[in-house]
mmCIF file of C-alpha atoms in Angstrom:
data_model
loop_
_atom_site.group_PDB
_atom_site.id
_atom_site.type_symbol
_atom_site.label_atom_id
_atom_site.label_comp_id
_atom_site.label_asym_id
_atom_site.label_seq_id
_atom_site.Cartn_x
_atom_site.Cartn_y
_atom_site.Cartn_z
ATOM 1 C CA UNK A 1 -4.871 -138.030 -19.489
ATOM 2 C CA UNK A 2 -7.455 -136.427 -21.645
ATOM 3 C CA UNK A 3 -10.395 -134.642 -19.048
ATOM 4 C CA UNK A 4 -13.111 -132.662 -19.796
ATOM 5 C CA UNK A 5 -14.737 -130.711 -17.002
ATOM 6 C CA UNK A 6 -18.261 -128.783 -16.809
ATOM 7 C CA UNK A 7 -18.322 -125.957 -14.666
ATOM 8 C CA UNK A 8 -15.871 -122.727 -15.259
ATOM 9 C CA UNK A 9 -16.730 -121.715 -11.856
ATOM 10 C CA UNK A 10 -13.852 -121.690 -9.319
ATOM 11 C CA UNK A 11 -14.331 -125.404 -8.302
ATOM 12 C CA UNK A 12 -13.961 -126.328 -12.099
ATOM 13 C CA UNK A 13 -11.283 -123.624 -12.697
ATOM 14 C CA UNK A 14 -8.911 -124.821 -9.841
ATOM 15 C CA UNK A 15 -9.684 -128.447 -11.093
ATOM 16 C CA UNK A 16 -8.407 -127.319 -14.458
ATOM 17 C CA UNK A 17 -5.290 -125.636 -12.690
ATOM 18 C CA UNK A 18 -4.455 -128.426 -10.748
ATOM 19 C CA UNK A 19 -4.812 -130.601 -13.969
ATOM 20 C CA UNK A 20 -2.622 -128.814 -16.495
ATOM 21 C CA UNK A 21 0.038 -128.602 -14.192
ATOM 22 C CA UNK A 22 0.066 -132.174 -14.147
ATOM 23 C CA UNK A 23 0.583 -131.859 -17.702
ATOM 24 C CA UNK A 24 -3.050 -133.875 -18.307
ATOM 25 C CA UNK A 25 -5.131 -132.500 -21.451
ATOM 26 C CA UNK A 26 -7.981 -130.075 -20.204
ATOM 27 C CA UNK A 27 -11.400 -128.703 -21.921
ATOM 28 C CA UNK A 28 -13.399 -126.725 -19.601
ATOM 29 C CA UNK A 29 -16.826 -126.051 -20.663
ATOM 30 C CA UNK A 30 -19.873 -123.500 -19.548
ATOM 31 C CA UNK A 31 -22.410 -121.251 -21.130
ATOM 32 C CA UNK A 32 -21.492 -118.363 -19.352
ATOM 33 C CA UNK A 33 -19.270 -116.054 -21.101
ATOM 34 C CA UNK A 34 -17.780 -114.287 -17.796
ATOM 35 C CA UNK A 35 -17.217 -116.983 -16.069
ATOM 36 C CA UNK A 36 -15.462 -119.048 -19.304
ATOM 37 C CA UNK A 37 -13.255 -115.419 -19.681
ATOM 38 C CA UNK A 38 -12.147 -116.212 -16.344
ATOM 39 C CA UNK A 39 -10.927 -119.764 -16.864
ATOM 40 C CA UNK A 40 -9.488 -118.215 -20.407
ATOM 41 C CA UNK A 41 -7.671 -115.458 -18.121
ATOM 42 C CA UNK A 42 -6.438 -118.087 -15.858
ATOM 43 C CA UNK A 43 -5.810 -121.689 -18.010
ATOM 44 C CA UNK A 44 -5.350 -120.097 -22.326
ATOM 45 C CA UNK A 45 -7.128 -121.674 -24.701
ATOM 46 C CA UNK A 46 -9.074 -124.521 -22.993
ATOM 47 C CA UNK A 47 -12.368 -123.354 -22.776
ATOM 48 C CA UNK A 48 -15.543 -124.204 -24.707
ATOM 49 C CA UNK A 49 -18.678 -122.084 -25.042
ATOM 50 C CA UNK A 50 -22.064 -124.105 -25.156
ATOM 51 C CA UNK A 51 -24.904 -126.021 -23.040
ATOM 52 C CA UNK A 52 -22.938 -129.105 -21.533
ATOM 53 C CA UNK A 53 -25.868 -131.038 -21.864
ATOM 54 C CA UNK A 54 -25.621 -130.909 -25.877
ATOM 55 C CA UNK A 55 -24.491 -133.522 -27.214
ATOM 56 C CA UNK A 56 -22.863 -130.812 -30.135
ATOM 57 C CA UNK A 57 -20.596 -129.192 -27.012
ATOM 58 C CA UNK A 58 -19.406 -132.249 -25.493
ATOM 59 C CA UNK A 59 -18.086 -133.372 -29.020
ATOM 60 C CA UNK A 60 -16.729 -129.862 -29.314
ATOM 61 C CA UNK A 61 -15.258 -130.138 -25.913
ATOM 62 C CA UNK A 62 -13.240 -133.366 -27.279
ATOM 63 C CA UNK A 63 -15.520 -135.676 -25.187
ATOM 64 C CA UNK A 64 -15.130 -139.117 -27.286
ATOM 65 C CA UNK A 65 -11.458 -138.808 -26.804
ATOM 66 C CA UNK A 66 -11.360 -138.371 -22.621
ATOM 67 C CA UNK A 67 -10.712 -140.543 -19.958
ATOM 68 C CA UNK A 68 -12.184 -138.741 -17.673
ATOM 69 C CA UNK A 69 -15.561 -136.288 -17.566
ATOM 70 C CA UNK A 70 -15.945 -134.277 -14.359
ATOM 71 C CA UNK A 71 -19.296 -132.418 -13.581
ATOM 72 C CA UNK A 72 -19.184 -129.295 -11.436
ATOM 73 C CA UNK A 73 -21.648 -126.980 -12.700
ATOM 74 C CA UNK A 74 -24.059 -125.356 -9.775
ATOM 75 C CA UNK A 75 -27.145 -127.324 -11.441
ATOM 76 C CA UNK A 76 -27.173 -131.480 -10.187
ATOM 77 C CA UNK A 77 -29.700 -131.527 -12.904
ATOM 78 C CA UNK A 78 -27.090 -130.515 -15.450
ATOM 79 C CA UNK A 79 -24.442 -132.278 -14.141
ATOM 80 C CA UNK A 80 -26.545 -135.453 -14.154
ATOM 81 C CA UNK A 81 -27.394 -134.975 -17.877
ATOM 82 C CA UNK A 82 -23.919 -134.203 -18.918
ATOM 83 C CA UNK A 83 -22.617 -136.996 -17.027
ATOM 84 C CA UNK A 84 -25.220 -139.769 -18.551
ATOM 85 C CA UNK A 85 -24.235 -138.037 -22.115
ATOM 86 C CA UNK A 86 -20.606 -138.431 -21.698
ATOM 87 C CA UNK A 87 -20.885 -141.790 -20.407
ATOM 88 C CA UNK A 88 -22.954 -143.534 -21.918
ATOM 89 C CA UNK A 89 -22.738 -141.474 -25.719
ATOM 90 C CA UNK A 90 -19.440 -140.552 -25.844
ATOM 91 C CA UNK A 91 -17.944 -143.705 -23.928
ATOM 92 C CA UNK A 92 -16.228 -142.124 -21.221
ATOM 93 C CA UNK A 93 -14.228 -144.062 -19.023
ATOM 94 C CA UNK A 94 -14.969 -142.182 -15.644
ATOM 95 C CA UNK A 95 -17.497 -139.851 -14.963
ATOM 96 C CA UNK A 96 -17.844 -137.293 -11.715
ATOM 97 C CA UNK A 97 -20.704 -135.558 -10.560
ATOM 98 C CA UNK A 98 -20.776 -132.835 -7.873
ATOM 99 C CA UNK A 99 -24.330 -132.697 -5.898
ATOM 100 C CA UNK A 100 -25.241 -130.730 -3.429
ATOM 101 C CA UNK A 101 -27.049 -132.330 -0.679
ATOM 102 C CA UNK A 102 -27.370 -136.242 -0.813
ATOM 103 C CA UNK A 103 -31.280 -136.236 -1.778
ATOM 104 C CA UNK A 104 -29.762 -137.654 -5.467
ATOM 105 C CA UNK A 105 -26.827 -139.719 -4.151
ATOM 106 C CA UNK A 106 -28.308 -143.220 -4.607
ATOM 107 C CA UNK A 107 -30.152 -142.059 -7.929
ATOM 108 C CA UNK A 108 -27.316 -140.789 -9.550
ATOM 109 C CA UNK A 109 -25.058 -143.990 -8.682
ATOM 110 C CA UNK A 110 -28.056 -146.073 -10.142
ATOM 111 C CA UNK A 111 -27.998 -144.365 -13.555
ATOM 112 C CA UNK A 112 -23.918 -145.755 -13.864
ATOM 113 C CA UNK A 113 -22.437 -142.124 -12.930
ATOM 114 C CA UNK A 114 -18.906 -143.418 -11.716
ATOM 115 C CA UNK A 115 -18.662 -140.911 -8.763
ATOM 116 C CA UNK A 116 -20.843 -138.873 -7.133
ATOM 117 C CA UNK A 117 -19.518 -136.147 -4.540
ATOM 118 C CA UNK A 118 -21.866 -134.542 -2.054
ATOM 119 C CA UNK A 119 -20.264 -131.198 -1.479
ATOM 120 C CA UNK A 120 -22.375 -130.719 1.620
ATOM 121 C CA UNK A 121 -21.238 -133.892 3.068
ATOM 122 C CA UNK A 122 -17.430 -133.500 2.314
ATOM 123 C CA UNK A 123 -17.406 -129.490 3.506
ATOM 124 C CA UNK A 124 -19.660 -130.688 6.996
ATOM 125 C CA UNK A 125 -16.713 -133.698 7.403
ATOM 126 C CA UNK A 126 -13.992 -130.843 7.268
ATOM 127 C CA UNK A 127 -15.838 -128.557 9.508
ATOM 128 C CA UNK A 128 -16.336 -131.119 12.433
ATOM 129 C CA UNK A 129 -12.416 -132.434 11.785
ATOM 130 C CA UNK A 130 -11.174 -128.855 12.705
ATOM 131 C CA UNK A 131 -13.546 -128.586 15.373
ATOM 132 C CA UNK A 132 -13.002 -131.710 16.177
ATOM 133 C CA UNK A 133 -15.930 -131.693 18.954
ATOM 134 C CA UNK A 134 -17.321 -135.295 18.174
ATOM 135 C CA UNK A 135 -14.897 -138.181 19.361
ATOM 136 C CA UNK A 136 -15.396 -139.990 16.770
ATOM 137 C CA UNK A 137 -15.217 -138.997 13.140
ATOM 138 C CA UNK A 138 -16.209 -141.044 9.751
ATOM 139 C CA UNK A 139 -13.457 -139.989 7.409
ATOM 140 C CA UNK A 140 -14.400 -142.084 4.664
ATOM 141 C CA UNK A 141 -16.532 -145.131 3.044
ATOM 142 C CA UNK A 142 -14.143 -147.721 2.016
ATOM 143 C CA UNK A 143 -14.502 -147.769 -1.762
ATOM 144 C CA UNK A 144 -16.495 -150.990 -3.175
ATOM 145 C CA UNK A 145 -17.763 -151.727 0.349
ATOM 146 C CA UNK A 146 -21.075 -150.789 1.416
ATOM 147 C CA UNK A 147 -20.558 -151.532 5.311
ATOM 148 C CA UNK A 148 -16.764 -150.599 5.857
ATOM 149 C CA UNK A 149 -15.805 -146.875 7.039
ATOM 150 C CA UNK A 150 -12.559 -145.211 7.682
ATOM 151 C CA UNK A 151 -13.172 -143.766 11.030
ATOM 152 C CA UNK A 152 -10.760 -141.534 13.582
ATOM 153 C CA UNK A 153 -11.392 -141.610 17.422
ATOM 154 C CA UNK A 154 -9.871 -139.125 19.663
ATOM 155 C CA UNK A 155 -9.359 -139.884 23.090
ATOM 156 C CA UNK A 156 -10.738 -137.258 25.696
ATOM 157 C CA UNK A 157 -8.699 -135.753 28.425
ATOM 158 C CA UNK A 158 -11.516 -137.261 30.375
ATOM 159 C CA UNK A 159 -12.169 -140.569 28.526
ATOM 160 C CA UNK A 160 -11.891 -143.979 30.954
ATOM 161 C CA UNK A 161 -9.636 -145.050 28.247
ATOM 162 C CA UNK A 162 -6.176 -143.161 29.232
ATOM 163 C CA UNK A 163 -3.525 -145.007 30.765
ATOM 164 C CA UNK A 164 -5.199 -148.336 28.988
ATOM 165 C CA UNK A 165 -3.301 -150.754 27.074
ATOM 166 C CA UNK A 166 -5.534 -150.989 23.589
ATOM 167 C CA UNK A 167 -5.875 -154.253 23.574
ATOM 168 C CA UNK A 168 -7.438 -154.572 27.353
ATOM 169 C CA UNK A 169 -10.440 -152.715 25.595
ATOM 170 C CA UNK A 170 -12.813 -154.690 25.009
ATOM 171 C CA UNK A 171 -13.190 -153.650 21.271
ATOM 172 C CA UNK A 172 -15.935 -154.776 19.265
ATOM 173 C CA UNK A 173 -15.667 -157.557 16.166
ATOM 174 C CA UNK A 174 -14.683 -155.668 12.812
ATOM 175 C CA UNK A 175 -13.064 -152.948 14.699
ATOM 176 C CA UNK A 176 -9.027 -152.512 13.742
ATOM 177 C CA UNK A 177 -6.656 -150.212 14.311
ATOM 178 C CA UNK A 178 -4.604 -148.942 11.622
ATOM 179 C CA UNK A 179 -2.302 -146.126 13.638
ATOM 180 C CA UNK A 180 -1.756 -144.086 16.201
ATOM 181 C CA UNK A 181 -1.285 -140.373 15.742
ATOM 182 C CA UNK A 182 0.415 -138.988 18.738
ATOM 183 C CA UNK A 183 1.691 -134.943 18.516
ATOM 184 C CA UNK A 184 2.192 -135.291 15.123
ATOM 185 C CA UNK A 185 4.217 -138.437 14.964
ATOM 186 C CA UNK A 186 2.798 -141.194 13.644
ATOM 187 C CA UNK A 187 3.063 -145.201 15.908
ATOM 188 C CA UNK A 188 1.921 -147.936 13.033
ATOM 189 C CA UNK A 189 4.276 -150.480 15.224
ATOM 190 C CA UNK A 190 2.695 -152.965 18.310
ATOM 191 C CA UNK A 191 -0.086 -150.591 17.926
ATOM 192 C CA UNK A 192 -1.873 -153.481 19.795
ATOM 193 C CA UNK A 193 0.292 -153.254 23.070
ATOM 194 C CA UNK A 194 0.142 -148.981 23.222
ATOM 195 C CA UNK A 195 -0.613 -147.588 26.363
ATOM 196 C CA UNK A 196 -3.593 -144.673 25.623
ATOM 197 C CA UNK A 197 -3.151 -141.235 26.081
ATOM 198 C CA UNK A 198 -5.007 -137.839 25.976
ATOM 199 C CA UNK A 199 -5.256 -136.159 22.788
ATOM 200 C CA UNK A 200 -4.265 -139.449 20.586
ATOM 201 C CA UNK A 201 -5.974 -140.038 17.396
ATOM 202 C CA UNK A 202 -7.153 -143.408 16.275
ATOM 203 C CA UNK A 203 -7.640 -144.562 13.049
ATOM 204 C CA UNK A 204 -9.311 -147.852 12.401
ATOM 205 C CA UNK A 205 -11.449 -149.113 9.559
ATOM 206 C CA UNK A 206 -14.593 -150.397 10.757
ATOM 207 C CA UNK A 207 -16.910 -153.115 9.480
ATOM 208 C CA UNK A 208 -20.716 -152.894 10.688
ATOM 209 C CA UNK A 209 -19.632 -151.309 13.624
ATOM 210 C CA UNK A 210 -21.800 -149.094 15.745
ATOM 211 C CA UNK A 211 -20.459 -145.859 16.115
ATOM 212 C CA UNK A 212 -22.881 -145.054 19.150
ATOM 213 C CA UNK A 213 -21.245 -148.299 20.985
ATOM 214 C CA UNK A 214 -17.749 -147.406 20.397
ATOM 215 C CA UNK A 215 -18.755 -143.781 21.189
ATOM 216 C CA UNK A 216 -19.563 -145.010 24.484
ATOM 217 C CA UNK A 217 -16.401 -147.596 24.449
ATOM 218 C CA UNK A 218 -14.226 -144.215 24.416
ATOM 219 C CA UNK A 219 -16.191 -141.614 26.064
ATOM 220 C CA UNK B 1 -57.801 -125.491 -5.576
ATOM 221 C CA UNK B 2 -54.495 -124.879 -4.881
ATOM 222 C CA UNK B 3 -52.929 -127.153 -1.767
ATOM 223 C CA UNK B 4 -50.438 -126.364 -0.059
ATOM 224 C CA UNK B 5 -47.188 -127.984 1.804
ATOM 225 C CA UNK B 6 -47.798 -130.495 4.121
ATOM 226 C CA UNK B 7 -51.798 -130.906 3.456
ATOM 227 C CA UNK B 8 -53.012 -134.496 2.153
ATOM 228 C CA UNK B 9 -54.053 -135.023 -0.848
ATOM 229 C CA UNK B 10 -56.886 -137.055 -1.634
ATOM 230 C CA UNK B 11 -56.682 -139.527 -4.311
ATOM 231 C CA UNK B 12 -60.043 -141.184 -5.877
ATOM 232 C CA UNK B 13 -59.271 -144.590 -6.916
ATOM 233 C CA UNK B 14 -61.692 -144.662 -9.575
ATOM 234 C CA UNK B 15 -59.104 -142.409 -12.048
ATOM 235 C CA UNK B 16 -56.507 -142.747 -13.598
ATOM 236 C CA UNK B 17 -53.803 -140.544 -11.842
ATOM 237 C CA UNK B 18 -51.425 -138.395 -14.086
ATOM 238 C CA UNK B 19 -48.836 -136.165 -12.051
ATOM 239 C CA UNK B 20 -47.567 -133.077 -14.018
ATOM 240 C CA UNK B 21 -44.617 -131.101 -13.056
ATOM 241 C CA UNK B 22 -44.545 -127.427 -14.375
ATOM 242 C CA UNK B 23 -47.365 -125.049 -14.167
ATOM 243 C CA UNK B 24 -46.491 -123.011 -17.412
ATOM 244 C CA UNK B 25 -48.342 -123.357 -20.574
ATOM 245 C CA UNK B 26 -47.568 -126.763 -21.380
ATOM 246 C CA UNK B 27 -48.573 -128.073 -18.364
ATOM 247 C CA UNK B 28 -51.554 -126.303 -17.543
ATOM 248 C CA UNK B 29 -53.148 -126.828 -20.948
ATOM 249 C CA UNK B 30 -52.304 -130.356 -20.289
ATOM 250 C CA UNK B 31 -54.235 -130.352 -17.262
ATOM 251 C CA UNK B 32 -57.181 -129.035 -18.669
ATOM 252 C CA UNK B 33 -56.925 -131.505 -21.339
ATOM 253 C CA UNK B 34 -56.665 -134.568 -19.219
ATOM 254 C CA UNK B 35 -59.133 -133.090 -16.517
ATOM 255 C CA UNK B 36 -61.709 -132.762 -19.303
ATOM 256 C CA UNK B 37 -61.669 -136.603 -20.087
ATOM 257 C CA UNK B 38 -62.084 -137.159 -16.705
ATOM 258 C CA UNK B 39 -58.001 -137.968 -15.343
ATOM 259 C CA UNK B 40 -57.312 -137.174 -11.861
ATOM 260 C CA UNK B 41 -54.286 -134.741 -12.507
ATOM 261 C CA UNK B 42 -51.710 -132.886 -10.167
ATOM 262 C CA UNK B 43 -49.712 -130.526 -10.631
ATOM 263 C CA UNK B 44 -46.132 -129.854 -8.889
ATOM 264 C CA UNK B 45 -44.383 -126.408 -9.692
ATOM 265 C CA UNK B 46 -42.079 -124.569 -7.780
ATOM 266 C CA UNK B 47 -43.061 -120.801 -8.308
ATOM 267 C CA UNK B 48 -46.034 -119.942 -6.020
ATOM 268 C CA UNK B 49 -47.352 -117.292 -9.091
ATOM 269 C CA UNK B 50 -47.435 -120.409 -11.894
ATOM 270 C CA UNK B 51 -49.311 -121.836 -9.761
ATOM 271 C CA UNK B 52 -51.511 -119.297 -9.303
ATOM 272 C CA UNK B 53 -53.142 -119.480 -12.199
ATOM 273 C CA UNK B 54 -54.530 -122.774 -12.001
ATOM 274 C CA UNK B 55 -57.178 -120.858 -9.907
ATOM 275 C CA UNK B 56 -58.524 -118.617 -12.781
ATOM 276 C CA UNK B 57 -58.937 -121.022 -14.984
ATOM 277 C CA UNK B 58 -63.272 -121.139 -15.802
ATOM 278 C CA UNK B 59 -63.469 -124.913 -16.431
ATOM 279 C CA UNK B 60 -65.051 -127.127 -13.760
ATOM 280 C CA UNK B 61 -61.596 -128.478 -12.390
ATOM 281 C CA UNK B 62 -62.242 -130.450 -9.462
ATOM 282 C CA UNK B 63 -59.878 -132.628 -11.114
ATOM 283 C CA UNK B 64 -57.288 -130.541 -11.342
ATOM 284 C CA UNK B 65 -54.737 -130.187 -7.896
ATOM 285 C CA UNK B 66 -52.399 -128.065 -7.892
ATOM 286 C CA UNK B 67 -49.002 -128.344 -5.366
ATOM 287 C CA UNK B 68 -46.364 -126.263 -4.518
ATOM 288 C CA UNK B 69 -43.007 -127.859 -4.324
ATOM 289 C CA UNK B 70 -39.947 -129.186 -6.364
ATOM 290 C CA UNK B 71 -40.752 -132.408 -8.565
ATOM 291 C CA UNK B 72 -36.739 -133.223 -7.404
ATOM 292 C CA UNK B 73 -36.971 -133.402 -4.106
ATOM 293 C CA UNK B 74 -38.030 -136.924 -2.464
ATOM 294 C CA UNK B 75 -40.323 -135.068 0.051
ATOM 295 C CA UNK B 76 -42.307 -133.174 -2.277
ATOM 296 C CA UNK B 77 -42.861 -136.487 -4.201
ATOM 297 C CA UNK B 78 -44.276 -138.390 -1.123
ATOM 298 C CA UNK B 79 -46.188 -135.851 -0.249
ATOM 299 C CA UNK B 80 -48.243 -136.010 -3.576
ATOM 300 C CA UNK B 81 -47.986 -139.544 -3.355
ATOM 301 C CA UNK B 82 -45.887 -140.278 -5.977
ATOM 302 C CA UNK B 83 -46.031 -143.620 -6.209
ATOM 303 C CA UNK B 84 -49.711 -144.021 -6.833
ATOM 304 C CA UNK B 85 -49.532 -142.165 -10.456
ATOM 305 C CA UNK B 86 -50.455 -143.921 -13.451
ATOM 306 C CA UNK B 87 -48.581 -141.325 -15.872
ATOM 307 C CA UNK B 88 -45.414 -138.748 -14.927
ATOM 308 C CA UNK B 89 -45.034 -135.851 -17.462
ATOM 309 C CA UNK B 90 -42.170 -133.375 -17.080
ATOM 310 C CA UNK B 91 -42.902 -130.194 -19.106
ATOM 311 C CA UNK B 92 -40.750 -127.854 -16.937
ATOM 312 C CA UNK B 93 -39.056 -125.231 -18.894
ATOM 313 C CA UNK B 94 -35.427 -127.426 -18.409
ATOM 314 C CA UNK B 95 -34.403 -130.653 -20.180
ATOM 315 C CA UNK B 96 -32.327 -131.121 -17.685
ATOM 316 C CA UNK B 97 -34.914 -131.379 -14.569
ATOM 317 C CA UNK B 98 -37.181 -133.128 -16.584
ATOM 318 C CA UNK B 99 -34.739 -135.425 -17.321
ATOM 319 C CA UNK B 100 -33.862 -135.686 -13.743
ATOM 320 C CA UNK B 101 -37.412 -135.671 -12.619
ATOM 321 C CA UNK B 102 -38.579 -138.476 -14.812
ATOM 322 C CA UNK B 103 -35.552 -141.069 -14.235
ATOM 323 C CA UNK B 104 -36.132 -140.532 -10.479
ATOM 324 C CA UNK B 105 -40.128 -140.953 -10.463
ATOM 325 C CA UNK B 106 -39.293 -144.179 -12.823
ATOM 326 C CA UNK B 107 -36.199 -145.522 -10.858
ATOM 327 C CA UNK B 108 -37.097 -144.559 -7.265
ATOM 328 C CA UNK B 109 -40.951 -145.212 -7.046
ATOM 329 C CA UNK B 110 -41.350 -147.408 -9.821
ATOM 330 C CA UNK B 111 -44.228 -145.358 -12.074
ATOM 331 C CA UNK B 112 -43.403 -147.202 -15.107
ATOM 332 C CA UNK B 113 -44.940 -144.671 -17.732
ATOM 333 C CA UNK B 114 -42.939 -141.324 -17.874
ATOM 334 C CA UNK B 115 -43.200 -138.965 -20.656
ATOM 335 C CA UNK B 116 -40.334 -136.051 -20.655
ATOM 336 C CA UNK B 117 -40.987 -132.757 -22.870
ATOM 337 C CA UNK B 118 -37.093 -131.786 -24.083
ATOM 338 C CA UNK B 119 -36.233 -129.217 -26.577
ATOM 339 C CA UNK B 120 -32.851 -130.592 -27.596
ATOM 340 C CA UNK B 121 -32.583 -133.585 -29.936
ATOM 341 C CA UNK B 122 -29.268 -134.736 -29.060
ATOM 342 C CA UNK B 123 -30.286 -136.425 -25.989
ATOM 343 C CA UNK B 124 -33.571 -137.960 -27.075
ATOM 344 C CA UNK B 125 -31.825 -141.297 -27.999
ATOM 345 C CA UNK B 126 -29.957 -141.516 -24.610
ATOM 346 C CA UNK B 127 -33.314 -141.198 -22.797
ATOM 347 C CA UNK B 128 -35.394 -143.239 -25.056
ATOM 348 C CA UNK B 129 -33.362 -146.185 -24.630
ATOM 349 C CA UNK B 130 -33.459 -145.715 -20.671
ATOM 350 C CA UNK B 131 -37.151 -146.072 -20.765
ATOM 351 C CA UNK B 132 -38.462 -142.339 -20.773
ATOM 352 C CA UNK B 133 -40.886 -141.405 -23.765
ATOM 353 C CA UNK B 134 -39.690 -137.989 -25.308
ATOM 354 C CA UNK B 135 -41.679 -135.798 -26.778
ATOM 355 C CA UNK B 136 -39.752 -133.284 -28.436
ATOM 356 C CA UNK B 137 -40.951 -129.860 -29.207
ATOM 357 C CA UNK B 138 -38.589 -128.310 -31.473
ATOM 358 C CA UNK B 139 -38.849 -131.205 -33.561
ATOM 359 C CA UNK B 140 -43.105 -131.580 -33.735
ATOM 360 C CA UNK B 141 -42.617 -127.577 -34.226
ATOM 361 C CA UNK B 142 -40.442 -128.429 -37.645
ATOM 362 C CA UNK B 143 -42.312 -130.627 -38.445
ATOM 363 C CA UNK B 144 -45.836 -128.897 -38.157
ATOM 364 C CA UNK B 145 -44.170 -126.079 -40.400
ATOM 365 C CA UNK B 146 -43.210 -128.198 -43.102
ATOM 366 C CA UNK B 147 -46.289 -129.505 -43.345
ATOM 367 C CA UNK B 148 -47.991 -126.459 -43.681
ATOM 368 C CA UNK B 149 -45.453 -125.332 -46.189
ATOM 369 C CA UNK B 150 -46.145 -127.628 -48.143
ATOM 370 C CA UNK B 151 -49.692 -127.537 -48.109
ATOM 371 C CA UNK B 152 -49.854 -124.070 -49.210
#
């Protein structure tokens, strides 16, 4: 695959890395001549030097020929532009845009931008996982659904829910339970008929589900 | 009169409402402009000094409000009442958040007339065709000169 990638900061160096080791084509592209020394230092000869935003750079950058464009410059306002540019001038296949808090989430999926990742959102998700304070934990929207959530529970030492057989709960309607994660091994068979204990994880998608209830359900 | 965060803004019905965001030259001289033939105009910039100088100005400028905030984020825009505007004009000093700017005032709170200042050419087309008016600098600049060139 052919990707071009804005940003020769470390998120769009490491991109890069992981990239070329796949053996896909890279261009990496930024204005700043440190930063672009950095990725030269790191990746050889795939950087370009220009404004992103330019319709000159992107061609530069190979643009028209990628599959794949990949925003991660610190600017959403950049990385919107670039984005519209390479998809809708150059034809681009898939775009990706990084934001930074999820004010321009909906906006940026309205203007056709193919993905749109809300660093805040996906660092915050990682944070509570390792603390893992919250019982229950939305790991991620299903894609093409607007309702349906990938969601882990974990039961409590003190949850009413040990010692029950999962399918005496009296789980709600769009609710199902995908495994079991139980030290480290994983039970994907009768899940239905296994007896709960402390420190299990649940996964489940869930379909217009309230978390609050099943919060509750487990506490 | 400069308002700050979190204070209302009045808004007479009887004008025509034209929100500017970017308090440099562009878009104070703007201001002036469109407060002299009587527009209701407000102004959104981010640095508290820009702003500033909306007081000194020596024109009667009732008209003329200027608001501290960022013409990206949804807040700011409510506050000012975004949806109420007759015109949107980005002159800030970056394409890019005027691009920004002007597809979310257009898209999100449905002011159909949006005007965007840009300095690159490449990505008047894009923008055109999505509904924003451009008005490109470095191109009425070239133009201007080669006019007068010719004159002479």
């Amino acid at each position: 695959m052919n990707v071009v990638i804005f940003g020769a900061n470390k998120l769009g160096r490491s991109i890069g890395d992981w990239l070329l080791n796949d053996w896909h084509e890279v261009s990496i592209i930024d204005d700043d001549y440190f930063k672009l020394k950095d990725a030269e230092d790191m990746l050889g000869s795939v950087v370009v030097e220009g404004n992103a935003t330019y319709e000159e750079t992107l061609r530069l950058a190979g643009t028209s020929r990628s599959d794949i464009f990949i925003a991660t410059s610190e600017s959403e306002a950049e990385n919107m532009v670039s984005c519209q540019m390479a998809k809708e001038v150059f034809k681009v296949n898939h775009t990706i845009c990084l934001i930074y808090s999820e004010e321009n989430e909906s906006l940026f999926q309205l203007l056709g931008i193919d993905s749109v990742i809300d660093i805040t959102a996906v660092s915050l998700r990682s944070i509570q996982e390792n603390l893992s304070v919250d019982v229950i934990l939305s790991l991620m929207d299903i894609p093409g659904s607007t309702s349906a959530n990938l969601i882990s529970v974990r039961i409590s030492e003190g949850s009413e829910t040990v010692g029950e057989i999962l399918s005496d709960l009296n789980l709600p309607n769009g609710f199902s339970v995908k495994m079991i994660i139980r030290s480290g091994a994983i039970i994907e068979e009768s899940i239905e008929e296994t007896i709960l204990r402390a420190d299990d994880q649940i996964l489940a998608i869930t379909d217009s589900v309230n978390l609050d209830q099943l919060k509750e359900l487990f506490q | 009169m400069i308002s700050k965060k979190r204070t209302s803004i009045k808004t007479n019905q009887s004008h025509i409402k034209v929100v500017i965001a970017g308090c440099g030259n562009y878009g104070r001289n703007l201001a002036i402009t469109l407060a002299e033939s009587g527009k209701e105009v407000i102004i959104i910039e981010k640095n508290r000094e820009k702003l500033e100088t909306l007081s000194k100005l020596s024109i009667q400028n009732d008209l003329i409000v200027g608001f501290l905030g960022d013409v990206t984020i949804s807040e700011d825009l409510l506050e000012i009442d975004i949806g109420t505007a007759d015109l949107f004009i980005a002159t800030t000093g970056s394409d890019s958040v005027n691009a920004l700017a002007a597809q979310k005032i257009k898209l999100m709170y449905g002011v159909d007339d949006v005007i965007c200042i840009m300095s690159d050419v490449s990505k008047q087309k894009l923008y055109e065709s999505l509904g924003i008016r451009i008005v490109n600098h470095t191109e009425i600049a070239i133009q201007s000169l080669i006019d007068s060139s010719l004159e002479s």
